[in-house]
Amino acid sequence: MSPPARGTALDGVGLTRTYRTHSGTVAAVRGVDLEVREGEALGVVGPSGSGKSTLLSLLLGMERPDRGEVLFNGVPLTGRQRIRRARQAVQYIPQDPASSLDPRRSVERQLREPLRRFRVPGDHLRLVQDALEQVGLGAEHLARHAHELSGGQAQRVAIARALVTGPRILLADEAVSGLDLPLRNQVLELLRDQHVRAGLGLLFISHDLTAVRSLCDRALVLDRGQVVEEGPTDRLLETPRHPTTQELVDAVPRLPV
Ligand code: ADP
Ligand code: MG
């Protein structure tokens, strides 16, 4: 498989996803448009249940939209082969990444797995070591298992697993939520470094508007599946227009400076 082309782009057009449950239907995402490109950082903020994780599943081709489409480099993201090819270039950090690690497998096996699954060419051990180095972990971590890692190390391994295939766009779902302050700042710094230095495109999903501002110039505000406001993150924080944005601003933790 050839490496992802420069200028990798992911677009969501009119994305809509409804879930049917025993208690009725939930319109999780309703008519959302967005674009994220290599080298750019876009934030998505919204309260719990506003559709952020569903949006991410749609963009990754893990869920199919009821209406609308996802375009990967301008071509609809459908079919197993095309989704697999896209996933080498568009990776994600799942919500609660540390618990997404398999406790029975070594760090090395977990980092090799996406290389095998997405049929990435090259020396896999070397790629695994490079990815670990990018998150500041040495080769001594290769043989470790999840229970032998601290919370911060596990978070880094989860990020390394997302970076190992050499993606051009990274989708991060609540990547710093629930982390203590030093670890939160370390993870934000790591993502900023990948974005600024390596030109990685970011879609950074969070309910924490200050974390979003630290990485993204622009953001969308989701409420009940719809985009209710969008604009520069500075402006959203300083003069929120929609009540949902106002609530997110009011909820911003007053962090010590
Ligand atoms: P967020 O990530 O912003 O918290 P989600 O995308 O997880 O929001 O959920 C949006 C809405 O869709 C919620 O009401 C949630 O309960 C519902 N939902 C999400 N996934 C499913 C599913 N697999 N089945 C049924 N309802 C779901
Ligand atoms: Mg979520």
XYZ file of C-alpha atoms and ligand atoms in Angstrom:
285
model
C 0.000 0.000 0.000
C 1.336 3.428 -0.891
C 1.843 5.949 1.901
C -0.988 8.406 2.524
C -0.884 11.276 0.029
C 0.030 14.758 1.169
C -2.921 16.951 1.854
C -4.990 14.173 3.431
C -8.523 15.425 4.065
C -11.551 14.083 5.854
C -14.969 15.640 5.304
C -18.312 14.958 6.900
C -21.254 16.123 4.788
C -24.742 16.288 6.279
C -23.955 13.440 8.683
C -26.998 12.000 10.431
C -27.162 8.938 12.694
C -30.170 7.756 14.641
C -30.116 4.859 17.106
C -33.162 2.731 17.760
C -33.384 1.505 21.309
C -36.125 -0.311 23.232
C -37.177 3.039 24.709
C -37.427 4.865 21.358
C -35.115 6.556 18.889
C -32.157 8.804 19.646
C -31.012 11.256 16.984
C -27.333 11.119 18.021
C -25.963 13.214 15.119
C -28.142 15.464 12.979
C -26.931 17.017 9.745
C -23.332 17.776 10.792
C -20.870 19.216 8.258
C -17.174 19.446 9.051
C -13.785 19.173 7.455
C -10.410 18.323 8.900
C -7.209 18.477 6.923
C -3.608 17.518 7.386
C -1.869 20.372 9.216
C -5.100 21.765 10.708
C -6.609 21.366 14.162
C -10.372 21.475 14.630
C -12.080 21.184 18.005
C -15.482 19.646 18.673
C -17.002 20.568 22.023
C -20.317 19.623 23.504
C -21.889 18.329 26.699
C -22.130 14.626 27.482
C -24.543 12.888 25.089
C -24.311 15.592 22.416
C -23.067 13.119 19.773
C -19.291 13.655 19.852
C -18.269 9.976 19.982
C -20.921 9.017 17.413
C -19.534 11.663 15.071
C -16.074 10.170 15.490
C -17.339 6.643 14.729
C -18.964 7.967 11.536
C -15.761 9.715 10.449
C -13.779 6.514 10.980
C -16.233 4.374 9.011
C -16.969 2.344 12.161
C -20.623 3.390 11.958
C -22.605 4.110 8.806
C -24.574 7.364 8.603
C -28.323 7.151 7.923
C -27.935 10.226 5.755
C -24.938 12.176 4.525
C -21.488 10.856 3.772
C -17.861 10.881 4.821
C -15.317 11.776 2.164
C -11.718 10.640 2.462
C -9.594 12.699 0.050
C -12.805 13.614 -1.768
C -13.991 10.022 -2.265
C -16.907 8.515 -0.285
C -15.664 6.354 2.594
C -17.489 3.111 1.819
C -16.368 -0.459 1.317
C -13.965 -2.450 3.492
C -10.914 -1.864 1.359
C -11.333 1.899 1.194
C -12.039 2.132 4.920
C -8.911 0.105 5.661
C -6.799 2.335 3.451
C -8.243 5.441 5.087
C -7.498 4.048 8.535
C -3.780 3.999 7.888
C -3.984 7.766 7.352
C -6.739 8.574 9.856
C -6.260 7.087 13.291
C -7.964 7.739 16.601
C -7.409 7.800 20.313
C -10.516 6.254 21.859
C -12.325 7.690 24.849
C -10.603 6.243 27.968
C -7.535 5.039 26.026
C -5.744 3.433 28.969
C -8.571 0.928 29.479
C -8.610 0.190 25.736
C -5.256 -1.604 26.112
C -5.358 -5.389 26.269
C -3.977 -6.444 29.685
C -2.818 -9.839 28.345
C -0.598 -8.476 25.589
C 2.770 -6.803 25.735
C 3.170 -3.207 24.579
C 5.087 -4.461 21.556
C 2.272 -6.785 20.434
C -0.341 -4.085 20.881
C 1.625 -1.631 18.789
C 2.335 -4.220 16.083
C -1.350 -5.070 15.760
C -2.507 -1.991 13.755
C 0.537 -2.354 11.478
C -0.552 -5.877 10.641
C -4.250 -5.052 10.410
C -3.731 -2.099 8.067
C -0.941 -3.934 6.179
C 1.626 -1.216 6.665
C 4.853 -2.068 4.831
C 8.283 -1.811 6.451
C 10.131 -3.025 9.533
C 7.376 -3.254 12.145
C 9.677 -3.446 15.183
C 11.413 -0.308 14.019
C 8.063 1.489 13.500
C 6.933 0.393 16.980
C 10.141 1.709 18.546
C 9.779 5.008 16.658
C 6.177 5.429 17.840
C 7.180 4.773 21.454
C 9.978 7.288 21.138
C 7.536 9.897 19.796
C 5.552 9.630 23.043
C 8.678 9.726 25.169
C 8.874 6.017 26.106
C 12.047 3.941 25.758
C 12.468 0.445 24.304
C 12.404 -0.982 27.854
C 8.610 -0.639 27.684
C 8.260 -3.061 24.746
C 7.885 -6.181 26.876
C 5.697 -4.591 29.553
C 2.025 -5.359 30.051
C -0.739 -2.836 30.746
C -0.795 -3.550 34.508
C 2.929 -2.743 34.697
C 2.357 0.756 33.320
C 1.428 3.883 35.236
C -1.702 5.737 34.111
C 0.404 8.235 32.204
C 2.473 5.534 30.514
C -0.675 3.649 29.486
C -2.080 6.844 27.994
C 1.147 7.325 26.051
C 1.080 3.746 24.785
C -2.494 4.296 23.559
C -1.335 7.421 21.723
C 1.683 5.563 20.298
C -0.707 2.895 19.012
C -2.614 5.619 17.157
C 0.607 7.103 15.746
C 2.368 3.873 14.753
C 0.766 3.608 11.284
C 2.012 7.118 10.455
C -1.414 8.802 10.244
C -1.841 12.282 8.769
C -5.007 12.983 10.748
C -5.671 12.003 14.347
C -9.128 11.975 15.921
C -8.887 12.263 19.701
C -11.987 11.518 21.791
C -11.788 13.096 25.254
C -8.067 12.342 25.270
C -7.362 14.407 28.398
C -10.637 14.047 30.296
C -10.193 12.609 33.752
C -6.414 13.080 33.754
C -4.711 14.915 36.576
C -3.289 18.303 35.719
C 0.370 17.409 35.026
C -0.639 14.440 32.869
C -3.295 16.493 31.052
C -0.677 19.084 30.170
C 1.810 16.420 29.065
C -0.719 14.837 26.700
C -1.753 18.249 25.303
C 1.921 19.083 24.779
C 2.504 15.795 22.984
C -0.452 16.346 20.639
C 0.569 19.963 20.029
C 4.068 18.802 19.171
C 2.743 16.250 16.651
C 0.490 18.898 15.165
C 2.982 21.748 14.972
C 6.185 19.837 14.255
C 4.879 16.948 12.148
C 1.862 18.701 10.589
C -0.557 16.086 11.908
C -4.195 17.076 11.382
C -6.230 16.951 14.587
C -9.880 16.569 15.356
C -9.860 17.128 19.089
C -13.113 16.204 20.805
C -13.688 17.336 24.360
C -16.177 18.904 26.725
C -13.264 21.000 28.072
C -13.114 24.198 26.055
C -9.750 25.315 27.474
C -8.113 22.034 26.434
C -9.615 22.566 22.982
C -8.323 26.135 22.838
C -4.807 25.034 23.745
C -4.667 22.974 20.528
C -7.242 24.325 18.102
C -7.868 27.734 16.582
C -11.392 26.761 15.550
C -14.112 24.640 17.054
C -17.670 23.425 16.535
C -20.144 23.306 19.411
C -22.471 20.286 19.367
C -25.758 20.101 21.227
C -28.182 17.188 20.843
C -26.448 16.104 17.681
C -26.426 19.465 15.928
C -23.795 22.151 15.417
C -25.222 25.121 17.329
C -22.226 27.429 17.061
C -18.795 27.462 15.459
C -15.899 29.859 15.295
C -12.448 30.697 16.616
C -11.899 29.091 20.032
C -10.821 32.445 21.555
C -14.108 34.000 20.483
C -16.177 31.039 21.719
C -14.588 31.351 25.165
C -14.737 35.134 25.363
C -18.147 35.843 23.822
C -20.197 32.654 23.619
C -23.449 33.203 21.707
C -25.387 29.982 22.179
C -26.588 28.952 25.685
C -24.819 25.569 25.306
C -21.510 27.305 24.586
C -22.147 29.570 27.589
C -22.670 26.501 29.792
C -19.423 24.966 28.540
C -17.595 28.219 29.291
C -19.117 28.362 32.787
C -17.968 24.767 33.377
C -14.354 25.512 32.423
C -12.236 24.426 35.376
C -10.445 27.334 36.984
C -6.967 25.929 36.672
C -4.104 27.358 38.695
C -1.786 29.363 36.461
P -21.004 12.114 23.560
O -19.795 11.413 23.057
O -21.092 13.540 23.157
O -21.175 11.957 25.034
P -22.454 10.018 22.151
O -22.145 10.148 20.715
O -21.753 8.950 22.918
O -22.287 11.440 22.868
O -24.023 9.774 22.294
C -24.994 10.604 21.684
C -26.383 10.046 21.959
O -26.547 8.818 21.264
C -26.638 9.754 23.427
O -27.999 10.033 23.704
C -26.353 8.271 23.529
O -27.086 7.701 24.575
C -26.816 7.761 22.185
N -26.060 6.592 21.723
C -24.739 6.555 21.429
N -24.379 5.340 21.007
C -25.506 4.566 21.043
C -25.801 3.183 20.712
N -24.857 2.362 20.257
N -27.079 2.776 20.877
C -28.048 3.603 21.313
N -27.843 4.904 21.635
C -26.581 5.379 21.502
Mg -18.220 10.475 24.069
